[in-house]
């Protein structure tokens, strides 16, 4: 049953409550499947561009449920779409599925313990989003078939989101051509959505490669031209330049190639930068400043420099009519019913990790509006922004993680294969399914969403990505890591045919309240 009457009608037209109740009941009936999908994707722990086991597993479930699968879309081997339906509106459903390097972590354990030392792990919780969308799509399909509703669904995964490396290519290559609306989901500890310009930054991911000349570093260094000198001077110059950049910018780098050995002057060296700013123009200017500094560093060291864009993310902008509809559904679904074990485990994790003690929330978050600040200082980025500037889109944040954890960190993986993650994904699936039904059955909602995008979102800004027709997805990234570590990681793949949950397979009793790790 839904958590109370739907507060609908005045704000927007909506699907009949009986249809939404049927969708919610269908998702409840598939709660076991949701748990298996969340746990399985957690166990695969595949970083960006290497999500092949995840692709195989999730597309098999969708194909079994009547969806047509297309793999390798937009020139990305691990990407895919799943489509179903005829006529009517086309609604897209997406979520990220990649994980992070170096965040391998046993789930359900308050203390830090890697499953495979140095391996990737779901330190942001992306293992939960596509399972949620699949459960929602199965439920919507059943309701549409029962009620003879015309319409189409397209599911798509966010590949390599942690690298901000694919959604701009999806858009450029026409993956969303003909899509009427898109619902994206992201894991959180709250249950929310919003509209307008979000607090996240746009981003350019670019690698600079300096080219010099080798020589004996002791015998005749004067005959060498050090590419590493070029990298280091660029980094030093950039760090001095930071003082004179807007406080809204975020920029960070890693040296990806520093040469071979100390007694050989490096003829090749590379540094990988993320440039982040709040809007299209500011981000492009930051990127151009990086290019100028790279060229100056090359001149200073008598080397040359080339650069390659590895990824891009537009600023986020949520659609107001869709967000209002989704929030009404979020409010109707309500927060999951957390057990005493869930709350005890949450406190144990926060205690063990010396984080703020904050219980799992029992109330949904109010509808969010545009980010307001005199000087924007947003930090993170998400390439869902590229799709938001292509078709009307919202993000629904669902409560599958616990409060106070560190982003992009092992602490954010601890709860992601526990009952907390499972319950949050089920709740999120209901909100998505109900919102899709609103879109499928009320043409005015889609029309209003498109009008808002055209007259409000596009009024003062236009989509202005940095990537060009010549740029290609960096599909080689993380291959070496997985070639090396996958054999060790495969031993930890979840087998739902033998174990009720992943915690059972790992021999972890829930709730594990041991905060010392002993």
mmCIF file of N, CA, C and O in Angstrom, residues 21 25 55 123 128 140 153 163 166 184 207 209 230 260 292 310 319 364 369-370 396 400 410 438 471-472 474-475 499:
data_model
loop_
_atom_site.group_PDB
_atom_site.id
_atom_site.type_symbol
_atom_site.label_atom_id
_atom_site.label_comp_id
_atom_site.label_asym_id
_atom_site.label_seq_id
_atom_site.Cartn_x
_atom_site.Cartn_y
_atom_site.Cartn_z
ATOM 1 N N UNK A 21 -0.893 1.936 -7.578
ATOM 2 C CA UNK A 21 -0.913 0.892 -6.552
ATOM 3 C C UNK A 21 -0.501 -0.451 -7.153
ATOM 4 O O UNK A 21 0.220 -1.232 -6.515
ATOM 5 N N UNK A 25 2.734 -2.620 -5.996
ATOM 6 C CA UNK A 25 2.583 -4.024 -5.593
ATOM 7 C C UNK A 25 3.503 -4.927 -6.414
ATOM 8 O O UNK A 25 4.085 -5.896 -5.891
ATOM 9 N N UNK A 55 26.929 -5.712 -17.429
ATOM 10 C CA UNK A 55 26.142 -5.653 -18.662
ATOM 11 C C UNK A 55 25.493 -7.000 -18.958
ATOM 12 O O UNK A 55 24.282 -7.099 -19.218
ATOM 13 N N UNK A 123 32.279 2.329 -3.851
ATOM 14 C CA UNK A 123 32.434 3.375 -2.863
ATOM 15 C C UNK A 123 31.578 4.603 -3.128
ATOM 16 O O UNK A 123 31.831 5.660 -2.552
ATOM 17 N N UNK A 128 23.258 0.098 -6.995
ATOM 18 C CA UNK A 128 21.832 0.049 -6.666
ATOM 19 C C UNK A 128 20.918 0.709 -7.696
ATOM 20 O O UNK A 128 19.725 0.414 -7.744
ATOM 21 N N UNK A 140 6.102 -1.022 -14.628
ATOM 22 C CA UNK A 140 5.401 -0.149 -15.571
ATOM 23 C C UNK A 140 4.920 -0.952 -16.771
ATOM 24 O O UNK A 140 3.779 -0.781 -17.241
ATOM 25 N N UNK A 153 9.528 2.371 -23.473
ATOM 26 C CA UNK A 153 10.539 2.541 -22.438
ATOM 27 C C UNK A 153 11.922 2.293 -23.033
ATOM 28 O O UNK A 153 12.086 1.420 -23.892
ATOM 29 N N UNK A 163 34.374 8.805 -14.306
ATOM 30 C CA UNK A 163 35.322 9.451 -15.206
ATOM 31 C C UNK A 163 34.642 10.562 -16.011
ATOM 32 O O UNK A 163 35.297 11.197 -16.836
ATOM 33 N N UNK A 166 30.993 9.417 -20.647
ATOM 34 C CA UNK A 166 30.170 8.796 -21.691
ATOM 35 C C UNK A 166 28.898 9.548 -22.072
ATOM 36 O O UNK A 166 28.491 9.510 -23.226
ATOM 37 N N UNK A 184 16.419 9.959 -14.205
ATOM 38 C CA UNK A 184 17.700 9.442 -13.739
ATOM 39 C C UNK A 184 17.593 9.217 -12.232
ATOM 40 O O UNK A 184 16.826 9.893 -11.546
ATOM 41 N N UNK A 207 43.749 15.037 -20.604
ATOM 42 C CA UNK A 207 45.106 14.575 -20.322
ATOM 43 C C UNK A 207 46.086 15.304 -21.247
ATOM 44 O O UNK A 207 45.904 15.322 -22.470
ATOM 45 N N UNK A 209 49.926 15.522 -22.662
ATOM 46 C CA UNK A 209 51.113 14.689 -22.854
ATOM 47 C C UNK A 209 52.235 15.546 -23.438
ATOM 48 O O UNK A 209 52.084 16.141 -24.526
ATOM 49 N N UNK A 230 58.191 19.481 -18.273
ATOM 50 C CA UNK A 230 57.017 20.165 -18.792
ATOM 51 C C UNK A 230 55.800 19.937 -17.907
ATOM 52 O O UNK A 230 55.056 20.878 -17.594
ATOM 53 N N UNK A 260 60.350 6.722 -17.187
ATOM 54 C CA UNK A 260 60.705 5.330 -16.936
ATOM 55 C C UNK A 260 61.572 5.131 -15.716
ATOM 56 O O UNK A 260 61.143 4.584 -14.710
ATOM 57 N N UNK A 292 46.522 26.993 -22.285
ATOM 58 C CA UNK A 292 47.537 28.045 -22.409
ATOM 59 C C UNK A 292 48.721 27.775 -21.495
ATOM 60 O O UNK A 292 49.891 27.966 -21.895
ATOM 61 N N UNK A 310 39.163 13.508 -22.281
ATOM 62 C CA UNK A 310 38.752 12.169 -21.860
ATOM 63 C C UNK A 310 37.319 12.125 -21.364
ATOM 64 O O UNK A 310 36.748 11.044 -21.216
ATOM 65 N N UNK A 319 14.122 19.458 -14.526
ATOM 66 C CA UNK A 319 12.896 19.964 -15.120
ATOM 67 C C UNK A 319 11.819 20.141 -14.052
ATOM 68 O O UNK A 319 11.495 19.198 -13.320
ATOM 69 N N UNK A 364 10.755 12.255 4.030
ATOM 70 C CA UNK A 364 11.311 12.618 2.728
ATOM 71 C C UNK A 364 11.761 14.072 2.760
ATOM 72 O O UNK A 364 11.307 14.875 3.583
ATOM 73 N N UNK A 369 14.765 23.389 -5.127
ATOM 74 C CA UNK A 369 14.678 24.385 -6.184
ATOM 75 C C UNK A 369 16.047 24.760 -6.701
ATOM 76 O O UNK A 369 17.050 24.105 -6.366
ATOM 77 N N UNK A 370 16.141 25.803 -7.492
ATOM 78 C CA UNK A 370 17.429 26.196 -8.083
ATOM 79 C C UNK A 370 18.475 26.503 -7.018
ATOM 80 O O UNK A 370 18.162 27.014 -5.943
ATOM 81 N N UNK A 396 16.127 11.527 -9.378
ATOM 82 C CA UNK A 396 15.509 11.102 -8.129
ATOM 83 C C UNK A 396 16.600 10.467 -7.274
ATOM 84 O O UNK A 396 17.230 9.495 -7.690
ATOM 85 N N UNK A 400 19.395 4.535 -0.244
ATOM 86 C CA UNK A 400 20.020 3.214 -0.113
ATOM 87 C C UNK A 400 21.339 3.240 0.638
ATOM 88 O O UNK A 400 21.994 2.202 0.750
ATOM 89 N N UNK A 410 35.673 4.094 0.858
ATOM 90 C CA UNK A 410 35.220 2.767 1.285
ATOM 91 C C UNK A 410 34.035 2.842 2.238
ATOM 92 O O UNK A 410 33.197 1.927 2.276
ATOM 93 N N UNK A 438 2.627 8.594 -14.717
ATOM 94 C CA UNK A 438 2.127 9.958 -14.907
ATOM 95 C C UNK A 438 2.451 10.452 -16.313
ATOM 96 O O UNK A 438 1.606 11.031 -17.005
ATOM 97 N N UNK A 471 36.525 13.738 -31.061
ATOM 98 C CA UNK A 471 36.814 13.089 -29.782
ATOM 99 C C UNK A 471 36.114 11.738 -29.701
ATOM 100 O O UNK A 471 35.008 11.559 -30.220
ATOM 101 N N UNK A 472 36.753 10.785 -29.037
ATOM 102 C CA UNK A 472 36.188 9.440 -28.888
ATOM 103 C C UNK A 472 36.240 9.021 -27.428
ATOM 104 O O UNK A 472 37.119 9.464 -26.675
ATOM 105 N N UNK A 474 37.091 7.179 -24.046
ATOM 106 C CA UNK A 474 38.378 6.611 -23.613
ATOM 107 C C UNK A 474 38.183 5.187 -23.108
ATOM 108 O O UNK A 474 38.435 4.859 -21.941
ATOM 109 N N UNK A 475 37.751 4.297 -24.005
ATOM 110 C CA UNK A 475 37.315 2.958 -23.603
ATOM 111 C C UNK A 475 38.459 2.078 -23.105
ATOM 112 O O UNK A 475 38.208 0.998 -22.563
ATOM 113 N N UNK A 499 22.874 -18.786 -2.112
ATOM 114 C CA UNK A 499 22.824 -17.999 -0.877
ATOM 115 C C UNK A 499 21.687 -16.985 -0.949
ATOM 116 O O UNK A 499 21.530 -16.303 -1.970
#
